[in-house]
Amino acid sequence: MTKDVGIVYHPDYLKHKTQPGHPERSERLQAIVDTLKRKGLLLHLKELCPKPAELQWVTSIHDSHYVERVREMCHRGYLQIDGSDTHICEDSYQIALLAVGGGIIAADAVCENAICRAFCCVRPPGHHAERSYASGFCLFNNIAILARYLQQKHGIKRV
């Protein structure tokens, strides 16, 4: 049986900690992975191992001062950034880069015809963040970064 669907997951995604009761928490991701394992579905998926995204892709969408501010606030142990809905911890910056990298590895696999489609089981999520502002639980806009990556790296005109 061919594995035409890829899955991006890394246990380090669980290191992005949020405060108790926050809706975006590691238990959600763990429940997805546990269910896929319990149902035997992982056997039918091609596992894709992410690596942290290169900063050039993150700063193609986000202001470099903002990216540095995220890194610094995580390093200093802040618990929130840009309001009360986006929680961070010391590991959040590196894990956010890993989440962006997860999308990139999935896109590369699809563009290289290694798989037909992919499910990116990543966190922190990444579609609400703005150019210079975290929002909606998101530090980086993984989706916008991935669209730019596809345009520049793979020559895809419309994403």
Backbone as a chain_set.jsonl record, in Angstrom:
{"seq": "MTKDVGIVYHPDYLKHKTQPGHPERSERLQAIVDTLKRKGLLLHLKELCPKPAELQWVTSIHDSHYVERVREMCHRGYLQIDGSDTHICEDSYQIALLAVGGGIIAADAVCENAICRAFCCVRPPGHHAERSYASGFCLFNNIAILARYLQQKHGIKRV", "coords": {"N": [[0.844, -1.183, 0.0], [0.582, 2.17, -0.884], [1.7, 5.178, 0.612], [0.088, 7.877, 0.426], [-0.605, 10.083, 1.837], [0.79, 12.413, 3.963], [2.017, 12.981, 7.299], [2.82, 15.495, 9.538], [4.523, 15.709, 12.46], [5.945, 16.276, 15.656], [7.312, 15.432, 18.785], [8.296, 17.585, 20.228], [6.548, 19.662, 19.784], [4.797, 19.614, 21.858], [6.051, 20.957, 23.855], [5.503, 23.639, 23.823], [4.084, 25.548, 26.031], [1.021, 26.506, 27.533], [-1.093, 28.489, 29.67], [-3.0, 27.028, 32.41], [-6.228, 25.869, 31.49], [-6.332, 27.212, 29.103], [-7.518, 27.274, 25.75], [-5.895, 26.42, 23.586], [-3.858, 23.989, 23.857], [-1.364, 21.55, 24.818], [-2.505, 19.045, 25.22], [-4.531, 18.739, 23.344], [-3.231, 18.271, 20.898], [-1.84, 15.955, 21.571], [-3.977, 14.217, 21.979], [-4.928, 13.915, 19.367], [-2.779, 12.592, 18.087], [-2.602, 10.291, 19.696], [-5.097, 9.11, 19.13], [-4.853, 8.595, 16.364], [-2.832, 6.669, 16.497], [-4.049, 4.667, 18.109], [-6.181, 3.856, 16.497], [-4.839, 2.721, 14.453], [-4.168, 4.197, 12.253], [-1.853, 5.623, 11.726], [-0.152, 3.901, 10.481], [-0.808, 4.069, 7.845], [0.037, 6.465, 6.979], [2.544, 8.664, 5.762], [5.221, 9.501, 7.63], [6.522, 12.665, 8.282], [9.356, 14.344, 9.17], [9.815, 17.277, 10.835], [11.948, 20.208, 10.655], [13.374, 23.125, 12.189], [12.233, 26.157, 10.718], [14.037, 28.2, 8.41], [15.151, 31.461, 9.194], [14.944, 33.324, 7.13], [12.605, 32.721, 5.781], [10.622, 33.172, 7.672], [10.969, 35.91, 8.169], [10.255, 36.822, 5.718], [7.649, 37.341, 5.8], [7.097, 38.34, 8.372], [8.009, 41.198, 10.326], [11.399, 41.807, 11.056], [12.134, 42.87, 13.52], [9.956, 42.232, 15.08], [10.118, 39.41, 15.066], [12.494, 39.08, 16.477], [11.661, 40.184, 18.9], [9.756, 38.301, 19.747], [11.473, 36.098, 20.119], [13.126, 37.104, 22.182], [11.275, 37.655, 24.273], [10.334, 35.096, 24.839], [12.727, 33.869, 25.621], [13.224, 35.305, 27.955], [11.263, 34.392, 29.607], [8.607, 35.287, 29.601], [5.011, 35.058, 29.854], [2.916, 35.705, 28.212], [2.185, 37.321, 25.077], [1.619, 40.276, 23.308], [-1.069, 40.785, 24.218], [-3.739, 38.987, 25.901], [-4.452, 36.514, 24.831], [-2.497, 35.023, 23.503], [-0.291, 32.817, 24.516], [2.984, 32.163, 25.817], [6.116, 30.44, 26.362], [9.387, 29.559, 27.595], [10.306, 27.848, 25.579], [8.78, 28.432, 23.359], [9.474, 30.066, 21.091], [11.415, 28.567, 19.592], [9.876, 26.307, 19.122], [7.792, 27.367, 17.641], [9.187, 28.031, 15.309], [9.746, 25.434, 14.521], [7.169, 24.563, 13.977], [6.508, 26.162, 11.752], [8.456, 25.129, 10.055], [7.438, 22.575, 9.8], [5.254, 22.873, 8.069], [6.666, 23.61, 5.804], [8.245, 21.323, 5.223], [6.213, 19.559, 4.597], [5.073, 20.805, 2.352], [7.229, 20.684, 0.565], [7.392, 17.892, 0.239], [4.95, 17.332, -1.035], [5.21, 18.896, -3.375], [7.351, 17.599, -4.54], [6.224, 15.276, -5.271], [6.264, 13.134, -3.5], [4.259, 12.603, -1.774], [0.654, 12.98, -1.866], [-0.881, 14.701, -0.375], [-0.913, 16.425, 2.83], [-1.134, 16.324, 6.404], [-0.661, 18.614, 8.842], [0.2, 18.349, 11.955], [0.701, 20.361, 14.126], [1.945, 22.762, 16.534], [2.803, 25.866, 18.127], [-0.321, 27.128, 16.749], [-0.722, 28.755, 13.526], [-2.017, 31.081, 11.935], [-3.276, 33.434, 12.514], [-1.475, 35.388, 13.303], [-0.059, 38.6, 12.798], [1.906, 40.875, 10.742], [3.604, 42.218, 12.578], [2.733, 41.427, 15.067], [1.499, 39.228, 17.507], [-1.32, 37.054, 17.578], [-4.504, 35.549, 18.31], [-3.621, 33.078, 19.457], [-1.402, 32.594, 17.923], [2.002, 32.824, 17.015], [3.669, 33.101, 14.739], [2.728, 33.538, 11.326], [2.111, 30.842, 9.964], [0.785, 29.956, 7.673], [0.786, 32.103, 5.814], [3.553, 32.383, 5.572], [4.198, 29.904, 4.467], [2.815, 30.076, 2.023], [4.281, 32.135, 0.771], [6.756, 30.833, 0.659], [6.146, 28.689, -1.096], [5.653, 30.148, -3.424], [8.152, 31.397, -3.899], [10.137, 29.367, -3.669], [9.176, 27.138, -5.067], [8.01, 28.184, -7.296], [5.279, 28.515, -7.583], [2.519, 30.205, -8.669], [-0.045, 30.992, -7.782], [-1.469, 30.624, -4.672]], "CA": [[0.0, 0.0, 0.0], [1.354, 3.41, -0.912], [1.332, 6.172, 1.625], [-0.021, 9.126, -0.317], [-0.887, 11.169, 2.779], [1.851, 12.609, 4.944], [1.684, 13.622, 8.568], [3.916, 16.2, 10.194], [4.385, 15.752, 13.916], [7.178, 16.134, 16.434], [6.961, 15.544, 20.206], [8.661, 18.904, 20.761], [5.395, 20.565, 19.706], [4.139, 19.599, 23.169], [6.808, 21.822, 24.771], [4.903, 24.983, 23.829], [3.161, 25.494, 27.171], [0.075, 27.593, 27.777], [-1.578, 28.497, 31.047], [-4.126, 26.113, 32.645], [-7.529, 26.279, 30.992], [-6.236, 27.844, 27.783], [-8.048, 26.319, 24.77], [-4.834, 25.881, 22.722], [-2.942, 23.35, 24.807], [-0.692, 20.359, 24.287], [-3.383, 17.867, 25.306], [-5.293, 18.623, 22.097], [-2.361, 17.63, 19.909], [-1.572, 14.598, 22.049], [-5.189, 13.429, 21.738], [-4.967, 13.592, 17.935], [-1.754, 11.574, 17.813], [-3.009, 9.057, 20.38], [-6.213, 8.525, 18.386], [-4.308, 8.028, 15.125], [-2.115, 5.44, 16.866], [-5.004, 3.672, 18.617], [-6.997, 3.373, 15.377], [-3.956, 2.12, 13.459], [-4.118, 5.038, 11.057], [-0.486, 6.09, 11.462], [0.475, 2.936, 9.571], [-1.173, 4.425, 6.475], [0.521, 7.823, 6.727], [4.0, 8.826, 5.656], [5.658, 10.447, 8.657], [7.457, 13.688, 7.829], [10.029, 14.9, 10.348], [10.107, 18.693, 10.597], [13.099, 20.883, 11.245], [13.021, 24.544, 12.313], [12.288, 26.967, 9.5], [15.084, 29.212, 8.319], [14.611, 32.792, 9.491], [14.641, 34.067, 5.906], [11.202, 32.502, 5.419], [9.796, 33.84, 8.687], [11.054, 37.363, 7.953], [9.643, 37.184, 4.435], [6.288, 37.756, 6.158], [7.11, 39.091, 9.633], [9.038, 42.198, 10.567], [12.522, 41.192, 11.781], [12.099, 43.337, 14.914], [8.936, 41.425, 15.747], [10.667, 38.063, 15.248], [13.46, 39.191, 17.576], [10.891, 40.421, 20.132], [9.219, 36.993, 20.145], [12.599, 35.313, 20.644], [13.574, 37.688, 23.452], [10.249, 37.475, 25.306], [10.358, 33.677, 25.218], [13.983, 33.652, 26.347], [13.113, 35.931, 29.284], [10.269, 33.691, 30.406], [7.275, 35.896, 29.612], [3.932, 34.081, 29.722], [1.992, 36.153, 27.167], [2.726, 38.307, 24.152], [0.638, 41.05, 22.537], [-2.425, 40.57, 24.7], [-3.925, 37.865, 26.823], [-4.831, 35.235, 24.213], [-1.353, 34.293, 22.962], [0.605, 32.425, 25.604], [4.319, 31.716, 25.429], [7.008, 29.932, 27.398], [10.781, 29.656, 27.148], [10.516, 27.043, 24.373], [7.81, 28.762, 22.307], [10.096, 30.597, 19.872], [11.982, 27.456, 18.824], [8.792, 25.411, 18.708], [7.087, 28.06, 16.555], [10.004, 27.821, 14.105], [9.549, 24.035, 14.144], [5.833, 24.483, 13.381], [6.647, 26.703, 10.396], [9.226, 24.132, 9.316], [6.557, 21.445, 9.502], [4.537, 23.198, 6.833], [7.626, 23.621, 4.697], [8.605, 19.937, 4.864], [5.028, 18.983, 3.954], [4.963, 21.4, 1.016], [8.281, 20.099, -0.268], [7.032, 16.504, -0.076], [3.875, 17.369, -2.03], [5.756, 19.433, -4.632], [8.268, 16.599, -5.098], [5.393, 14.099, -5.553], [6.485, 12.044, -2.546], [2.915, 12.391, -1.225], [-0.37, 13.786, -2.546], [-1.391, 15.705, 0.57], [-0.316, 16.265, 4.163], [-1.776, 16.879, 7.594], [0.367, 19.171, 9.727], [-0.247, 18.265, 13.345], [1.717, 21.232, 14.717], [1.59, 23.876, 17.396], [1.596, 26.682, 18.168], [-0.967, 27.328, 15.457], [-0.13, 29.886, 12.835], [-2.717, 31.743, 10.836], [-3.797, 34.729, 12.959], [-0.407, 36.355, 13.572], [0.102, 39.664, 11.812], [3.308, 41.157, 10.407], [4.379, 42.638, 13.752], [1.859, 41.263, 16.227], [0.933, 37.903, 17.763], [-2.767, 37.131, 17.741], [-5.264, 34.313, 18.18], [-2.758, 31.963, 19.876], [-0.381, 32.391, 16.89], [3.209, 33.655, 17.052], [4.03, 33.355, 13.347], [1.663, 33.167, 10.408], [2.624, 29.688, 9.218], [0.107, 29.833, 6.383], [1.333, 33.137, 4.925], [4.96, 32.037, 5.324], [4.199, 28.769, 3.547], [2.415, 30.577, 0.702], [5.447, 32.834, 0.219], [7.748, 29.792, 0.37], [5.725, 27.993, -2.31], [5.849, 31.062, -4.55], [9.561, 31.679, -4.161], [10.957, 28.155, -3.764], [8.637, 26.182, -6.035], [7.492, 28.905, -8.451], [3.819, 28.438, -7.673], [2.045, 31.587, -8.809], [-1.25, 31.245, -6.989], [-1.563, 29.686, -3.556]], "C": [[0.887, 1.244, 0.0], [0.819, 4.374, 0.133], [1.276, 7.528, 0.939], [-0.387, 10.321, 0.554], [0.247, 11.228, 3.801], [1.313, 13.217, 6.22], [2.956, 14.244, 9.134], [3.603, 16.236, 11.678], [5.773, 15.627, 14.522], [6.8, 16.288, 17.905], [7.347, 16.887, 20.822], [7.519, 19.907, 20.658], [4.666, 20.643, 21.051], [4.842, 20.507, 24.169], [6.305, 23.262, 24.793], [3.799, 24.969, 24.885], [2.285, 26.741, 27.228], [-0.425, 27.467, 29.212], [-2.776, 27.552, 31.197], [-5.448, 26.702, 32.145], [-7.503, 26.936, 29.624], [-6.704, 26.842, 26.724], [-6.996, 25.708, 23.838], [-3.775, 25.298, 23.643], [-2.44, 22.027, 24.238], [-1.58, 19.12, 24.303], [-4.19, 17.665, 24.017], [-4.484, 17.874, 21.043], [-2.083, 16.179, 20.294], [-2.772, 13.694, 21.801], [-5.301, 13.022, 20.266], [-4.003, 12.451, 17.626], [-2.126, 10.243, 18.455], [-4.136, 8.35, 19.629], [-5.735, 7.897, 17.078], [-3.572, 6.72, 15.396], [-3.098, 4.332, 17.247], [-5.832, 3.058, 17.486], [-6.156, 2.72, 14.276], [-3.792, 2.947, 12.193], [-2.714, 5.539, 10.731], [0.242, 5.168, 10.489], [0.235, 3.289, 8.11], [-0.687, 5.816, 6.089], [2.037, 7.828, 6.621], [4.413, 9.898, 6.66], [6.73, 11.367, 8.09], [8.05, 14.363, 9.054], [10.413, 16.354, 10.092], [11.445, 19.116, 11.181], [12.735, 22.364, 11.314], [13.174, 25.281, 10.984], [13.468, 27.925, 9.561], [14.445, 30.585, 8.508], [14.262, 33.576, 8.236], [13.182, 33.896, 5.508], [10.271, 33.189, 6.406], [9.792, 35.345, 8.443], [10.596, 37.773, 6.553], [8.206, 37.657, 4.647], [6.297, 38.669, 7.381], [8.277, 40.065, 9.699], [10.15, 41.579, 11.419], [12.576, 41.642, 13.238], [11.058, 42.555, 15.719], [9.472, 40.017, 16.035], [11.657, 38.063, 16.41], [12.741, 39.41, 18.907], [10.279, 39.113, 20.64], [10.324, 36.158, 20.781], [12.998, 35.801, 22.027], [12.55, 37.47, 24.568], [10.17, 36.02, 25.757], [11.592, 33.392, 26.067], [13.901, 34.183, 27.778], [12.012, 35.323, 30.146], [8.918, 34.372, 30.52], [6.228, 34.808, 29.394], [2.926, 34.439, 28.641], [2.706, 37.165, 26.283], [1.571, 38.965, 23.413], [-0.809, 40.767, 22.946], [-2.536, 39.283, 25.489], [-4.196, 36.528, 26.14], [-3.65, 34.41, 23.709], [-0.332, 34.047, 24.059], [1.932, 31.942, 25.038], [5.032, 31.135, 26.643], [8.429, 30.013, 26.842], [11.036, 28.917, 25.838], [9.7, 27.502, 23.165], [8.435, 29.263, 21.012], [10.625, 29.455, 19.001], [10.895, 26.513, 18.311], [7.975, 26.05, 17.587], [7.865, 27.935, 15.243], [9.853, 26.386, 13.599], [8.177, 23.84, 13.492], [5.849, 25.027, 11.95], [7.389, 25.693, 9.521], [8.417, 22.899, 8.963], [5.764, 21.664, 8.227], [5.445, 23.143, 5.618], [7.991, 22.201, 4.269], [7.431, 19.244, 4.163], [4.882, 19.508, 2.528], [6.006, 20.822, 0.07], [7.913, 18.68, -0.689], [5.926, 16.441, -1.13], [4.423, 17.829, -3.381], [6.709, 18.46, -5.317], [7.555, 15.277, -5.411], [5.702, 12.899, -4.676], [5.167, 11.647, -1.884], [1.937, 13.263, -2.016], [-0.874, 14.932, -1.679], [-0.768, 15.442, 1.928], [-1.199, 16.898, 5.221], [-0.659, 17.333, 8.517], [-0.198, 19.27, 11.137], [0.781, 19.026, 14.187], [1.094, 22.215, 15.702], [2.863, 24.582, 17.796], [0.995, 26.848, 16.769], [-0.406, 28.578, 14.786], [-0.928, 30.403, 11.669], [-3.306, 33.09, 11.242], [-2.72, 35.789, 13.141], [-0.294, 37.355, 12.425], [1.583, 39.95, 11.612], [4.154, 41.458, 11.635], [3.632, 42.407, 15.055], [1.37, 39.823, 16.324], [-0.567, 38.048, 17.984], [-3.379, 35.736, 17.626], [-4.46, 33.057, 18.441], [-1.532, 31.788, 18.974], [0.789, 33.362, 17.03], [3.637, 34.052, 15.648], [2.882, 32.888, 12.46], [2.176, 32.07, 9.471], [2.049, 29.618, 7.807], [0.655, 30.846, 5.385], [2.79, 32.841, 4.578], [5.039, 30.905, 4.305], [3.798, 29.199, 2.134], [3.586, 31.289, 0.024], [6.531, 31.83, -0.18], [7.407, 29.076, -0.937], [5.927, 28.859, -3.549], [7.325, 31.191, -4.91], [10.394, 30.421, -4.393], [10.487, 27.224, -4.884], [7.988, 26.849, -7.246], [5.991, 28.816, -8.642], [3.271, 29.862, -7.649], [0.893, 31.919, -7.869], [-1.369, 30.17, -5.918], [-2.906, 29.875, -2.874]], "O": [[1.825, 1.349, 0.79], [-0.363, 4.367, 0.475], [2.275, 8.244, 0.873], [-0.469, 11.447, 0.062], [0.607, 10.224, 4.415], [0.28, 13.885, 6.219], [4.01, 13.612, 9.198], [2.555, 16.728, 12.097], [6.654, 14.962, 13.976], [6.037, 17.193, 18.244], [6.777, 17.284, 21.839], [7.519, 20.909, 21.373], [3.994, 21.633, 21.338], [4.286, 20.8, 25.228], [6.652, 24.022, 25.696], [2.712, 24.439, 24.652], [2.741, 27.863, 27.006], [-0.198, 26.455, 29.875], [-3.489, 27.3, 30.226], [-5.74, 27.879, 32.355], [-8.558, 27.191, 29.045], [-6.327, 25.672, 26.788], [-7.183, 24.593, 23.35], [-2.908, 26.013, 24.146], [-3.018, 21.469, 23.305], [-1.409, 18.232, 23.468], [-4.492, 16.53, 23.649], [-4.987, 16.964, 20.383], [-2.09, 15.289, 19.444], [-2.604, 12.526, 21.448], [-5.723, 11.906, 19.961], [-4.373, 11.468, 16.984], [-1.984, 9.189, 17.836], [-4.127, 7.125, 19.506], [-6.16, 6.797, 16.723], [-3.675, 5.772, 14.617], [-2.991, 3.204, 16.767], [-6.145, 1.868, 17.522], [-6.697, 2.227, 13.286], [-3.326, 2.44, 11.173], [-2.421, 5.847, 9.575], [1.138, 5.598, 9.763], [0.985, 2.859, 7.234], [-0.971, 6.29, 4.989], [2.722, 7.077, 7.316], [4.006, 11.054, 6.553], [7.712, 10.915, 7.499], [7.316, 14.896, 9.886], [11.244, 16.633, 9.228], [11.992, 18.471, 12.075], [11.866, 22.814, 10.567], [14.122, 25.052, 10.233], [13.846, 28.399, 10.632], [13.335, 30.835, 8.038], [13.364, 34.417, 8.273], [12.579, 34.817, 4.958], [9.239, 33.731, 6.011], [8.742, 35.985, 8.502], [10.557, 38.964, 6.244], [7.621, 38.297, 3.773], [5.575, 39.666, 7.414], [9.371, 39.798, 9.201], [9.864, 40.896, 12.402], [13.015, 40.883, 14.102], [11.265, 42.258, 16.895], [9.291, 39.5, 17.138], [11.655, 37.147, 17.232], [13.166, 38.878, 19.933], [10.29, 38.853, 21.843], [10.137, 35.58, 21.852], [13.186, 34.999, 22.942], [12.925, 37.135, 25.691], [9.961, 35.749, 26.94], [11.5, 32.745, 27.111], [14.447, 33.579, 28.702], [11.853, 35.709, 31.305], [8.153, 34.072, 31.437], [6.523, 33.761, 28.818], [2.163, 33.581, 28.195], [3.694, 37.781, 26.684], [0.655, 38.288, 22.947], [-1.665, 40.538, 22.092], [-1.548, 38.583, 25.712], [-4.173, 35.494, 26.807], [-3.794, 33.204, 23.507], [0.392, 34.952, 24.474], [1.999, 31.39, 23.94], [4.61, 31.313, 27.785], [8.632, 30.49, 25.726], [11.901, 29.325, 25.062], [9.911, 27.006, 22.059], [7.961, 28.911, 19.932], [10.318, 29.385, 17.812], [10.988, 25.988, 17.201], [7.516, 25.354, 16.681], [7.266, 27.752, 14.183], [9.835, 26.149, 12.391], [8.038, 23.045, 12.562], [5.271, 24.424, 11.046], [6.993, 25.436, 8.384], [8.674, 22.249, 7.95], [5.62, 20.757, 7.407], [5.048, 22.689, 4.544], [8.04, 21.91, 3.073], [7.629, 18.442, 3.25], [4.6, 18.743, 1.606], [5.707, 20.508, -1.082], [8.101, 18.308, -1.848], [5.964, 15.589, -2.019], [4.134, 17.22, -4.411], [6.859, 18.493, -6.538], [8.194, 14.287, -5.768], [5.431, 11.762, -5.064], [4.984, 10.497, -1.484], [2.346, 14.168, -2.744], [-1.246, 15.993, -2.181], [-0.176, 14.389, 2.163], [-1.91, 17.871, 4.97], [0.186, 16.536, 8.925], [-0.977, 20.17, 11.452], [1.615, 18.428, 14.866], [-0.113, 22.458, 15.696], [3.923, 23.958, 17.806], [1.684, 26.73, 15.756], [0.303, 29.364, 15.415], [-0.551, 30.184, 10.518], [-3.792, 33.823, 10.38], [-3.028, 36.98, 13.134], [-0.416, 37.003, 11.252], [2.426, 39.322, 12.253], [5.296, 41.007, 11.728], [3.865, 43.109, 16.039], [0.883, 39.261, 15.343], [-1.025, 39.057, 18.519], [-2.849, 34.862, 16.941], [-4.602, 32.071, 17.718], [-0.704, 30.915, 19.236], [0.593, 34.571, 17.148], [3.936, 35.219, 15.398], [2.156, 31.956, 12.806], [2.612, 32.335, 8.35], [2.751, 29.262, 6.86], [0.954, 30.497, 4.243], [3.214, 33.025, 3.436], [5.857, 30.948, 3.385], [4.382, 28.731, 1.156], [3.851, 31.07, -1.158], [7.149, 31.966, -1.236], [8.276, 28.881, -1.786], [6.326, 28.36, -4.602], [7.7, 31.106, -6.08], [11.281, 30.426, -5.247], [11.301, 26.599, -5.564], [7.471, 26.162, -8.127], [5.489, 29.02, -9.748], [3.533, 30.624, -6.718], [0.861, 32.981, -7.247], [-1.37, 28.974, -6.209], [-3.206, 29.185, -1.899]]}, "num_chains": 1, "name": "protein.A"}
